[in-house]
mmCIF file of C-alpha atoms and ligand atoms in Angstrom:
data_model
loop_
_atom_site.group_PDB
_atom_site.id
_atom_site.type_symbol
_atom_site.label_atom_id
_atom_site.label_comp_id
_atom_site.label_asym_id
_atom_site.label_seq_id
_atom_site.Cartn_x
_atom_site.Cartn_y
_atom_site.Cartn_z
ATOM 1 C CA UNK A 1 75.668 14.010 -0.639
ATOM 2 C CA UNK A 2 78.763 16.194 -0.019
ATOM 3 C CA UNK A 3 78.902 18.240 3.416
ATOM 4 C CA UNK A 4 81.754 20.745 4.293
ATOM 5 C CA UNK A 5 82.040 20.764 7.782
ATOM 6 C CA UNK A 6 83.891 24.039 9.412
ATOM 7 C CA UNK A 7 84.516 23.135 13.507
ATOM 8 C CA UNK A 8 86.454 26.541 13.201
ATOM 9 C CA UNK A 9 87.552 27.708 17.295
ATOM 10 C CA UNK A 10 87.178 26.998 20.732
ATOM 11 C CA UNK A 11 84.243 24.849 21.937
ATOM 12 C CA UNK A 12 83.316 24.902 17.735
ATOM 13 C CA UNK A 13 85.606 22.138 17.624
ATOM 14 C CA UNK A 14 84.251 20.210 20.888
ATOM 15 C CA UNK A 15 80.360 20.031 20.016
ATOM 16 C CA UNK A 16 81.166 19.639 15.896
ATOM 17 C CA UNK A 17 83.435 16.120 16.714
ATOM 18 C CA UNK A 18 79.949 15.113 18.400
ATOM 19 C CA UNK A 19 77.753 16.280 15.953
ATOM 20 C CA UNK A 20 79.904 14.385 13.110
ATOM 21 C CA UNK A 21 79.831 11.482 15.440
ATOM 22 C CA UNK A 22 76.077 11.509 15.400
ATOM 23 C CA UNK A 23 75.595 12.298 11.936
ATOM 24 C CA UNK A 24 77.731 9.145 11.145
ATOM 25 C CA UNK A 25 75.960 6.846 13.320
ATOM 26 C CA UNK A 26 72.433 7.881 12.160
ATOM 27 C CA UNK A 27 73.218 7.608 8.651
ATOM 28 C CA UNK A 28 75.042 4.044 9.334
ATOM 29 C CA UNK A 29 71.548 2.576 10.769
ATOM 30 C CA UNK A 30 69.520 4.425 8.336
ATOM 31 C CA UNK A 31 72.226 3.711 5.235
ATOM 32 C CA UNK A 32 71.950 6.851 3.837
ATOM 33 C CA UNK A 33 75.114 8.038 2.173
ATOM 34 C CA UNK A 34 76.969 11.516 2.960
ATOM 35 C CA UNK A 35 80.318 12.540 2.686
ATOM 36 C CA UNK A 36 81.629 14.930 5.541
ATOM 37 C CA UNK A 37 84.742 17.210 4.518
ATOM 38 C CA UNK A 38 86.685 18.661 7.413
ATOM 39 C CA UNK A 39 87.757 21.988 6.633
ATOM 40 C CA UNK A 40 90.757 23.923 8.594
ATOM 41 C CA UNK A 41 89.219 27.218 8.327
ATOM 42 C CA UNK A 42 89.499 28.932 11.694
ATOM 43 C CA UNK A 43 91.768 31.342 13.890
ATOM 44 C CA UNK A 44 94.530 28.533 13.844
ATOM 45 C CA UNK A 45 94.557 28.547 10.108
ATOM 46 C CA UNK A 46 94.816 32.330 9.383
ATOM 47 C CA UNK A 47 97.131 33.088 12.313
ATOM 48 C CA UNK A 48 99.295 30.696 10.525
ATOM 49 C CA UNK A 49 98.609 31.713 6.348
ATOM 50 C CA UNK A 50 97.186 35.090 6.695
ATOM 51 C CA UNK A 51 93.714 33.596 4.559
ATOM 52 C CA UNK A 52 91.367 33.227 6.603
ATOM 53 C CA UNK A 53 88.914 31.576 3.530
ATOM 54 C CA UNK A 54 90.652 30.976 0.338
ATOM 55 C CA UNK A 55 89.589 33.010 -2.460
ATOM 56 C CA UNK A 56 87.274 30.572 -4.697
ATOM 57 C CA UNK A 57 86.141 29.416 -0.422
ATOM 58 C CA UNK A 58 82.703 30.624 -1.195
ATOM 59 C CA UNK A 59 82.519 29.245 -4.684
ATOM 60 C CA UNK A 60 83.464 26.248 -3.468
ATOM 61 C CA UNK A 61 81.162 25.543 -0.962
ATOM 62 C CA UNK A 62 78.255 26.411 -3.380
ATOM 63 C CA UNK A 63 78.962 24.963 -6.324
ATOM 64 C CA UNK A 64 80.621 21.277 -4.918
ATOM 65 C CA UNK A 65 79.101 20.955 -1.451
ATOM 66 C CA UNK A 66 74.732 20.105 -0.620
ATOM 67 C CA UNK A 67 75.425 22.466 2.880
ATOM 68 C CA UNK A 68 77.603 23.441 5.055
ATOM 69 C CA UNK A 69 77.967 22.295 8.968
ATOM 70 C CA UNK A 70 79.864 25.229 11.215
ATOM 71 C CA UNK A 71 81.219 25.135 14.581
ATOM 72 C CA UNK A 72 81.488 28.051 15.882
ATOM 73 C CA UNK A 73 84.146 30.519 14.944
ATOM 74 C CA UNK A 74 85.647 33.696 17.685
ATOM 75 C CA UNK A 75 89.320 33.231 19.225
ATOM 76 C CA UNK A 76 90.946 36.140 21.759
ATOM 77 C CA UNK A 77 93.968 35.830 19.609
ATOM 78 C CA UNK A 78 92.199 37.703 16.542
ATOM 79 C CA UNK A 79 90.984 40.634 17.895
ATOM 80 C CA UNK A 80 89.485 42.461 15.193
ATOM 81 C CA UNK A 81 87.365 39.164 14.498
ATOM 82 C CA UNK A 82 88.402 39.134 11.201
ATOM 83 C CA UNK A 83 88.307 35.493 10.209
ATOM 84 C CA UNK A 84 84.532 35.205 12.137
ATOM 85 C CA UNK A 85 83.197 37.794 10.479
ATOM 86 C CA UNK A 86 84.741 36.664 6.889
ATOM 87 C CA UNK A 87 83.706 33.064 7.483
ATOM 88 C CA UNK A 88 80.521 33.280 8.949
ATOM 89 C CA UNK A 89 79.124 36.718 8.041
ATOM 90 C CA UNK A 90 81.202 35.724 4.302
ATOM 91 C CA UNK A 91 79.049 32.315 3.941
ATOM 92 C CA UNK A 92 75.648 34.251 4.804
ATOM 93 C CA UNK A 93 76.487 37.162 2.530
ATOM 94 C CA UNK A 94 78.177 35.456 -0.091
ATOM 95 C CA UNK A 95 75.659 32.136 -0.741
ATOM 96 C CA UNK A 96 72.945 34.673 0.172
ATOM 97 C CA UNK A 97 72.083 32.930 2.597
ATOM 98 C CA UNK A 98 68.755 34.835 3.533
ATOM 99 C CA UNK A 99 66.999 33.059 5.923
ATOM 100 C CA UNK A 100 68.178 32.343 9.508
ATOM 101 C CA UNK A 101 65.752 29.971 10.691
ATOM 102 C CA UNK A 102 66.216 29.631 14.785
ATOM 103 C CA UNK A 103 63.411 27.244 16.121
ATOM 104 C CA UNK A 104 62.655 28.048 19.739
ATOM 105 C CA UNK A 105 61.960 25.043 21.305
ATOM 106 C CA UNK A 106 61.482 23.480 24.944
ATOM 107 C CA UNK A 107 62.448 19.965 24.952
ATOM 108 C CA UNK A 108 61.534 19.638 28.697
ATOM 109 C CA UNK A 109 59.929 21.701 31.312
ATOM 110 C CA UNK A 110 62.611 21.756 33.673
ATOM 111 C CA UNK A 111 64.596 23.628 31.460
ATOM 112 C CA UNK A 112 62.848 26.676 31.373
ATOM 113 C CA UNK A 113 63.665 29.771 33.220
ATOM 114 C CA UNK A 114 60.035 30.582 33.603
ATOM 115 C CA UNK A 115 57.880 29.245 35.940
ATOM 116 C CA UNK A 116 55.240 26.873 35.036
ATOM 117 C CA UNK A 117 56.392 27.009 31.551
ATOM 118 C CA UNK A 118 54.961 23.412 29.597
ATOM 119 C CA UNK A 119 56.732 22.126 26.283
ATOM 120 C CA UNK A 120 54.021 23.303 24.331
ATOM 121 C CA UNK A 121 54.027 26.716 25.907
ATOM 122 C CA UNK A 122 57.702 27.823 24.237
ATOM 123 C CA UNK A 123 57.033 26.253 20.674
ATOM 124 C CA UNK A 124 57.892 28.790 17.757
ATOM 125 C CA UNK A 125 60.110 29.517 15.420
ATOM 126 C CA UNK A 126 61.888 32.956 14.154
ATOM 127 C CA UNK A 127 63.178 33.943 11.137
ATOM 128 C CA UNK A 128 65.589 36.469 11.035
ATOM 129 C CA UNK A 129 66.716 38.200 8.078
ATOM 130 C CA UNK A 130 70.534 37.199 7.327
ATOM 131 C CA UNK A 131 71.870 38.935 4.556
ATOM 132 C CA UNK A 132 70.914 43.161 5.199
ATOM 133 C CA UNK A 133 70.434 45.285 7.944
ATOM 134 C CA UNK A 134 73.266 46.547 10.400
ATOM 135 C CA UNK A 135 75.499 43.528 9.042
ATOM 136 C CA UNK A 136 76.276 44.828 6.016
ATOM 137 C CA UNK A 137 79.243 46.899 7.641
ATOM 138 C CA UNK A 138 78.253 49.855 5.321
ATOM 139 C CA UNK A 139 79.519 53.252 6.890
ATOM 140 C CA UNK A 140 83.404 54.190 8.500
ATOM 141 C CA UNK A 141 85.021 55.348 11.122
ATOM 142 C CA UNK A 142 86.306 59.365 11.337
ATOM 143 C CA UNK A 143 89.077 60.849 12.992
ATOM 144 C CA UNK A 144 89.796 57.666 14.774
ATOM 145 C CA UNK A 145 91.733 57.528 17.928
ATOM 146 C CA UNK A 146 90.427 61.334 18.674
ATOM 147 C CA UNK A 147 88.067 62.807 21.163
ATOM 148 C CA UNK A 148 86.516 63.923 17.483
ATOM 149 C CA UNK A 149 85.728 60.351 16.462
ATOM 150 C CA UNK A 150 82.797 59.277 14.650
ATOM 151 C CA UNK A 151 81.414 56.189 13.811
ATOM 152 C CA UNK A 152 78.367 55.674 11.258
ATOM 153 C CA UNK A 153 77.213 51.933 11.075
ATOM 154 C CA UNK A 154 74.355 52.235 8.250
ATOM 155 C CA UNK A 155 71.292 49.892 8.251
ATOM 156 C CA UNK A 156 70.600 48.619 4.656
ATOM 157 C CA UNK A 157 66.731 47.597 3.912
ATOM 158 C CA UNK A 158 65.715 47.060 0.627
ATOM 159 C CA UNK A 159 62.400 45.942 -0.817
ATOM 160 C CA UNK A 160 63.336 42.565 -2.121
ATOM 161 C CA UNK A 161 65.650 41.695 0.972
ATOM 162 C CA UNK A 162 62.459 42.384 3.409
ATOM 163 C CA UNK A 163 60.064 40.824 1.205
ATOM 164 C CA UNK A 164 61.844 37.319 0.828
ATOM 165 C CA UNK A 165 62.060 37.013 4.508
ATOM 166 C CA UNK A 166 58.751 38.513 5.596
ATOM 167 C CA UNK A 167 57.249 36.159 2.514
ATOM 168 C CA UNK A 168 59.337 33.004 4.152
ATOM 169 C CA UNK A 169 57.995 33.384 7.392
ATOM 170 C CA UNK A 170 54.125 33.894 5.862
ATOM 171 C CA UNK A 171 55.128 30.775 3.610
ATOM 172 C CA UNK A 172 56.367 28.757 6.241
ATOM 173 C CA UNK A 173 53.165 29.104 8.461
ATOM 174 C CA UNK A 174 50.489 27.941 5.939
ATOM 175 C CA UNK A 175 53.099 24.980 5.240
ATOM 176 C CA UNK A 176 53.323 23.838 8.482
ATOM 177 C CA UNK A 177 49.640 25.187 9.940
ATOM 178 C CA UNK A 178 50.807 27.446 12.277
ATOM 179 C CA UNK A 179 48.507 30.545 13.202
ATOM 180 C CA UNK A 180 50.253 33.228 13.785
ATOM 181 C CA UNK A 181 53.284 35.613 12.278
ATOM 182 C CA UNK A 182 54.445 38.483 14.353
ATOM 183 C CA UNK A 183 56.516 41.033 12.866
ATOM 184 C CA UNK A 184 58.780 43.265 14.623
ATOM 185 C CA UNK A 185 60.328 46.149 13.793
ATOM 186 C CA UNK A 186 61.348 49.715 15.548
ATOM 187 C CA UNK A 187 58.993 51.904 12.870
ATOM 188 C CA UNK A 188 58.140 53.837 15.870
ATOM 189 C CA UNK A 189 61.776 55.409 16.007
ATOM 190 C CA UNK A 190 63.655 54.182 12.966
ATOM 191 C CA UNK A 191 60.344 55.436 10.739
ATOM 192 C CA UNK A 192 62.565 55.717 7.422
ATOM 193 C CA UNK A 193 63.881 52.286 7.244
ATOM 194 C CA UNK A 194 61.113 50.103 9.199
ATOM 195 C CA UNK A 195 58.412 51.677 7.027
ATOM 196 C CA UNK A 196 59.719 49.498 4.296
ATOM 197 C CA UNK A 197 58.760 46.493 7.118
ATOM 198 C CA UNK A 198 55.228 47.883 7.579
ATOM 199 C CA UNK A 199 54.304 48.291 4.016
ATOM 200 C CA UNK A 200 56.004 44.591 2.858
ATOM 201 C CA UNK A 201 53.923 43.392 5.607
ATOM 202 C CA UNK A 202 50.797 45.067 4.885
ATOM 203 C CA UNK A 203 50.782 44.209 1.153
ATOM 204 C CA UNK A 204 51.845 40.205 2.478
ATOM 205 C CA UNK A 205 49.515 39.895 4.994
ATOM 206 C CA UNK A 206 46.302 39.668 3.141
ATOM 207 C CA UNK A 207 47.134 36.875 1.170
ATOM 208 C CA UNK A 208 47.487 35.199 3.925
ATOM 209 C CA UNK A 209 43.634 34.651 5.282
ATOM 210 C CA UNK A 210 44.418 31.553 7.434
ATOM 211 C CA UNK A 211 47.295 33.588 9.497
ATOM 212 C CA UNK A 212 46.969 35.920 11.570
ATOM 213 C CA UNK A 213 48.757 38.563 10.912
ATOM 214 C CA UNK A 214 50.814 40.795 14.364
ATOM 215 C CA UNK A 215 52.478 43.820 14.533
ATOM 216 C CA UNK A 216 54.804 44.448 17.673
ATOM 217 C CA UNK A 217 57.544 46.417 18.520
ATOM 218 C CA UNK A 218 60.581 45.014 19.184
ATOM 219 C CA UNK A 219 61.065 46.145 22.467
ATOM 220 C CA UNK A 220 57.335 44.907 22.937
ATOM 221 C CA UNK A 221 58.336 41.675 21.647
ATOM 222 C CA UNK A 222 61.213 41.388 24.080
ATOM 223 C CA UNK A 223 58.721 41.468 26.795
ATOM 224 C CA UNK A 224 56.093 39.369 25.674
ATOM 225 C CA UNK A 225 58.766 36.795 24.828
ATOM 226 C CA UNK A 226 59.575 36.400 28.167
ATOM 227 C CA UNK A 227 55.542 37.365 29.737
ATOM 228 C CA UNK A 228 53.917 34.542 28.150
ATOM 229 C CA UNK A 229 55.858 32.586 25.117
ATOM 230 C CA UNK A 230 52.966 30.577 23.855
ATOM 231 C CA UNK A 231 51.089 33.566 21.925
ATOM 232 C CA UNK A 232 54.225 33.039 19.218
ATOM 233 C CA UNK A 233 54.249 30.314 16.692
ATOM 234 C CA UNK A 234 56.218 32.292 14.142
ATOM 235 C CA UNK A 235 58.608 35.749 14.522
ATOM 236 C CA UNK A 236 60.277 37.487 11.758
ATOM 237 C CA UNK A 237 62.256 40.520 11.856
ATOM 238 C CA UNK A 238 65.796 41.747 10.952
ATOM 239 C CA UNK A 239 69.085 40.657 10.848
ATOM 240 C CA UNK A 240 70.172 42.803 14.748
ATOM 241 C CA UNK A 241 66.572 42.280 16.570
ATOM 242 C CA UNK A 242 66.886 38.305 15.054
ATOM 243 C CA UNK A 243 70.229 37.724 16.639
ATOM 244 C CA UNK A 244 69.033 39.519 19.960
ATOM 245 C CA UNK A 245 66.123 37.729 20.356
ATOM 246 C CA UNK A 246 67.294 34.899 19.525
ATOM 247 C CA UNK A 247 69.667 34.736 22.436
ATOM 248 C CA UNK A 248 66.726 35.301 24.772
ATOM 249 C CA UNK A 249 64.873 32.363 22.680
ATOM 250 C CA UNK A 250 68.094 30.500 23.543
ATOM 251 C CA UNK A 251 67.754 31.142 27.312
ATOM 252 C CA UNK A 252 63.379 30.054 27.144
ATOM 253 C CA UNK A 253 64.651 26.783 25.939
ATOM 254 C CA UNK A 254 67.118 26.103 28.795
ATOM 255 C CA UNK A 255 70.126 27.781 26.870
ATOM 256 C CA UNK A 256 72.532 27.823 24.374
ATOM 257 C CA UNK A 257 73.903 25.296 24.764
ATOM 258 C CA UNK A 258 70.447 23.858 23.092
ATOM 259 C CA UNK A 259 69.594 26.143 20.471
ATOM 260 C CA UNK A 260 70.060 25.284 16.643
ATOM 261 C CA UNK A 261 69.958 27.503 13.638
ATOM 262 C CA UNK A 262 70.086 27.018 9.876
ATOM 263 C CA UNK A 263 70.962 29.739 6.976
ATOM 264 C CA UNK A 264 69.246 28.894 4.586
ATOM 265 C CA UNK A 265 68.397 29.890 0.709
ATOM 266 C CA UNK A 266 65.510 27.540 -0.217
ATOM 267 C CA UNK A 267 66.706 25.258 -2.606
ATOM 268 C CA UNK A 268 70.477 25.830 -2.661
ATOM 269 C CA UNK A 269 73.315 24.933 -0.313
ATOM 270 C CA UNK A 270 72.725 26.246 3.154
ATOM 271 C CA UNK A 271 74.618 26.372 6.272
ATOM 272 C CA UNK A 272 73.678 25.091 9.450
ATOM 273 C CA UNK A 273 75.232 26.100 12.803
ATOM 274 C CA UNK A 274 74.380 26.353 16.885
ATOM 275 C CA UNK A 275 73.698 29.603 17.823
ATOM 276 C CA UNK A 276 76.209 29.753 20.671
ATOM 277 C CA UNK A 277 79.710 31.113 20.065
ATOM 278 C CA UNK A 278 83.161 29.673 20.571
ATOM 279 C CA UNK A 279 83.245 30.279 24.525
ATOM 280 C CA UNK A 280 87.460 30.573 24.243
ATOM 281 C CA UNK A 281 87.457 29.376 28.243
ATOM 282 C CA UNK A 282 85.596 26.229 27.540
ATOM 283 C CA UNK A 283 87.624 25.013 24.857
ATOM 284 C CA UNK A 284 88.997 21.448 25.087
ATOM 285 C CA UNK A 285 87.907 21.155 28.535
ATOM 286 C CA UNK A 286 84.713 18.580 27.483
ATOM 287 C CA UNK A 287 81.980 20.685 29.094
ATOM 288 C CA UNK A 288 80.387 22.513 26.440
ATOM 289 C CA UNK A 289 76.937 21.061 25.961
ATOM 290 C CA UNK A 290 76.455 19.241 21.837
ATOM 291 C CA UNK A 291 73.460 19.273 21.929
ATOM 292 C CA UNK A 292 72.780 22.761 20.189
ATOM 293 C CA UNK A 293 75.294 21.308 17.375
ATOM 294 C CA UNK A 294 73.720 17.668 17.450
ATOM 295 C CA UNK A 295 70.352 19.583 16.711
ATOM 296 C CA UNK A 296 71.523 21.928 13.985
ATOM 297 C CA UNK A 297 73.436 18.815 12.157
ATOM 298 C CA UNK A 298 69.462 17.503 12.352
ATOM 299 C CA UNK A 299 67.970 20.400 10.684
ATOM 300 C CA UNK A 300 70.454 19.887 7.784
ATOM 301 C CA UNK A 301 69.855 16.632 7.155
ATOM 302 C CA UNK A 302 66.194 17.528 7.227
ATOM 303 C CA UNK A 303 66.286 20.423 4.859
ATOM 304 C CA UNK A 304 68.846 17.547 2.527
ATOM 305 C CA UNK A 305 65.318 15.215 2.446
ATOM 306 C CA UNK A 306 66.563 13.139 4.634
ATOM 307 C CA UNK A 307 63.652 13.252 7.246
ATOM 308 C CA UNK A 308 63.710 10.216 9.472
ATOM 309 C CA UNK A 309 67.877 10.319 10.298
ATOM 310 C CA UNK A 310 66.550 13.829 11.395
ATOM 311 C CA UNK A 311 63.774 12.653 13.087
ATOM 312 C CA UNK A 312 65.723 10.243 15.195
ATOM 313 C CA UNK A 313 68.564 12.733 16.094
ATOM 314 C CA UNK A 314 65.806 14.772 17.516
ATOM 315 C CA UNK A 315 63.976 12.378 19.682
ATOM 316 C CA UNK A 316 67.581 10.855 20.743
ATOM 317 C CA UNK A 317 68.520 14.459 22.194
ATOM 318 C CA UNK A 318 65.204 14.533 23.661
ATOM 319 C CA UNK A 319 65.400 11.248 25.688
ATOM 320 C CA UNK A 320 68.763 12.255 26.533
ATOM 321 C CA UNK A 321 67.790 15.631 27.890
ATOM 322 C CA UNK A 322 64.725 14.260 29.344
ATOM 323 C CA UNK A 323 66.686 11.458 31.404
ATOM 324 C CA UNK A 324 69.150 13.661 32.277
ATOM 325 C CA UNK A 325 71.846 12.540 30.405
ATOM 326 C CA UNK A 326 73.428 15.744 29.591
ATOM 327 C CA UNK A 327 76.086 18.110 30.848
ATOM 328 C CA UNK A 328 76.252 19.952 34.009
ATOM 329 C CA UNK A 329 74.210 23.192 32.804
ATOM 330 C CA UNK A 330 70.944 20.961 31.833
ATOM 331 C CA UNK A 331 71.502 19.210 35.103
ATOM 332 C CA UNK A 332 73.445 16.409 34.114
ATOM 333 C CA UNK A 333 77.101 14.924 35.070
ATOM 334 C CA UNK A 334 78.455 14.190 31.192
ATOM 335 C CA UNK A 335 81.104 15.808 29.496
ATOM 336 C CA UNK A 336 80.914 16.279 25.991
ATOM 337 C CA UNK A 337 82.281 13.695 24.341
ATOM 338 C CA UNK A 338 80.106 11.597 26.746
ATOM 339 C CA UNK A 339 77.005 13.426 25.838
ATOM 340 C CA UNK A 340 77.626 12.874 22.305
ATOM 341 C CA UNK A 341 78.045 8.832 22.915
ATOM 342 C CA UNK A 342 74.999 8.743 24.503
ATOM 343 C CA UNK A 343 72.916 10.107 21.936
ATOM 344 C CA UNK A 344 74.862 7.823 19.516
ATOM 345 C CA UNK A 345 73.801 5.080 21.489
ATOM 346 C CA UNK A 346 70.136 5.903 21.723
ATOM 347 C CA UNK A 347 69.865 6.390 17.853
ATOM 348 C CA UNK A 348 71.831 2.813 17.289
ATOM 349 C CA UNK A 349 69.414 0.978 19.505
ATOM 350 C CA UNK A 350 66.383 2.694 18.688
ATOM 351 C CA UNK A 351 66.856 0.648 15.191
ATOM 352 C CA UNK A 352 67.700 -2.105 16.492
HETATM 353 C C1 IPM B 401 74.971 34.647 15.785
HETATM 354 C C2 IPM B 401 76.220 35.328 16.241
HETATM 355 C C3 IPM B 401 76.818 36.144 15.095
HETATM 356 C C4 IPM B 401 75.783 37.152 14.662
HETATM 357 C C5 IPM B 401 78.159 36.830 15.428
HETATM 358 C C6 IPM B 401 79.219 35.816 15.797
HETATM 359 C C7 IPM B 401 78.668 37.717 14.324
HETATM 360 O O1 IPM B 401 75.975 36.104 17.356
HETATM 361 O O2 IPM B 401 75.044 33.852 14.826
HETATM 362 O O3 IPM B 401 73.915 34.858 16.378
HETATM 363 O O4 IPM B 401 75.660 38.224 15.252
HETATM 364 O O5 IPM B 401 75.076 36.851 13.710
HETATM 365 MN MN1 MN B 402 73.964 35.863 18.141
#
């Protein structure tokens, strides 16, 4: 099985060297074969070409590669963002990537921010729709520079983009028995657009009988989120709610430095990434937390079939986090590197 494997900037390179570390060691005890291919692609590489992916890039990584691993990508030194947004956004867009599946998940109580939160109480998952929306950088700027200036940033919903998501998330509840979908949308104010949400969900929902079926706003959502987690098992909702909520998913489960995320397609080369960015000030300084990386490299080598390396990656990072054996943000005194050794170590004598 071929992987491409983008660290891209900052701490991207920190937490991916652990995550390939892991990934190595759990497919040494298991003997499971998979090739990981280190690609430059980052800020370094298009301050020095001026390419910041090559033009077959996104060919390439769907037609030779089973998924893709990514850092994270963002460096000070490209301030338009060009390469992230070409990279990242590119792979989404480009390998239609239309599912970003962001589990939300405690891995020990003294993690969360709430108070007398228990594992089970922060347990769901949300899918956010990756490929539409506000991403789709449809609009332009007018009379730039000027006290005149406009700037229209268009959201694109279609039919068929809403219903493969909305249809995921209804999908992945009756696979995996879970109760209830919540959809969220802003129909109240954005009643041109979201109404496409209301009716895809509507006409979805009945088929459905086993799952109950929510409505909320997203603003609603926000707060219940935070009020009492454990009436979610699964959230969908579009591509700008999905990324905000998912930070505040991030910060339920202790933070980001813990929170995984795959873009997927079902059935054709995905892309799996943490959901934190390239934090510029932590870069080589061994402090960023793997663990967020460590679990997204798990959720690709579940979605490749292969679902007891993934398995043991997860419980690894959960021994780890529940001894303490972490970095300083989750209450622990490792660096990175160290962090990454230590799950490494818990996977290779687990088999043992
Ligand atoms: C994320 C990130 C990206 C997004 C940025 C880097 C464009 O915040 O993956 O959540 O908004 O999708
Ligand atoms: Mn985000």
């Amino acid at each position: 099985m071929r992987i491409a494997v983008i660290p891209g900037d900052g701490i991207g390179k920190d937490v991916t060297a652990e995550a390939v570390k892991v990934v190595r060691a759990v497919c040494d005890v298991f003997g499971s074969r998979v090739d990981l291919e280190m690609l430059p692609w980052g800020a370094d590489y298009y301050l020095q070409r001026g390419v910041t992916i090559p033009p077959d890039g996104y060919a390439m990584l769907r037609d030779q590669f089973e998924a893709i691993y990514i850092g994270a990508l963002g460096d000070p030194r490209v301030a338009d963002h060009r390469h992230a947004r070409e990279i990242l956004l590119g792979i989404r867009f480009e390998l239609d990537l239309y599912v970003n599946y962001r589990p939300v998940r405690l891995l020990d109580e003294r993690l969360c921010p709430l108070k007398g939160r228990r594992i089970e109480d922060v347990n769901f998952v949300v899918f956010r729709e990756n490929t539409e929306g506000l991403y789709v950088s449809i609009g332009g700027r007018f009379k730039t520079g000027t006290e005149d200036e406009i700037g229209i940033q268009e959201e694109l919903n279609t039919y068929k983009g809403v219903r493969r998501i909305v249809g995921h998330a209804f999908e992945f509840a009756s696979a995996n028995k879970l109760r209830r979908v919540c959809m969220a949308d802003k129909s109240n104010a954005m009643a041109e657009g979201h109404a496409l949400w209301q009716r895809v969900f509507r006409e979805l929902a009945p088929r459905y009988p086993g799952v109950e079926a929510r409505h909320l706003y997203i603003d609603a959502l926000a707060l219940l989120m935070i009020q009492d987690p454990s009436q979610f098992d699964v959230i969908v909702t579009n591509n700008m709610f999905g990324d905000i909520i998912t930070d505040l998913g991030a910060a339920l489960q202790g933070g980001l430095g813990l929170a995984a995320s795959g873009n997927l397609h079902p059935g054709r080369t995905s892309m799996f990434e943490p959901v934190h960015g390239s934090a510029p000030p932590l870069a080589g300084k061994n402090v960023a937390n793997p663990m967020a990386a460590i679990l997204s490299a798990a959720l690709m080598l579940e979605y490749l079939g292969l679902k007891n390396e993934a398995a043991a990656i997860d419980a690894a990072v959960k021994h780890a986090v529940a001894g303490g054996h972490g970095t300083k943000e989750i209450g622990g005194n490792l660096g990175t590197r160290e962090t990454g050794d230590y799950i490494t170590g818990v996977i290779q004598k687990h088999k043992a």
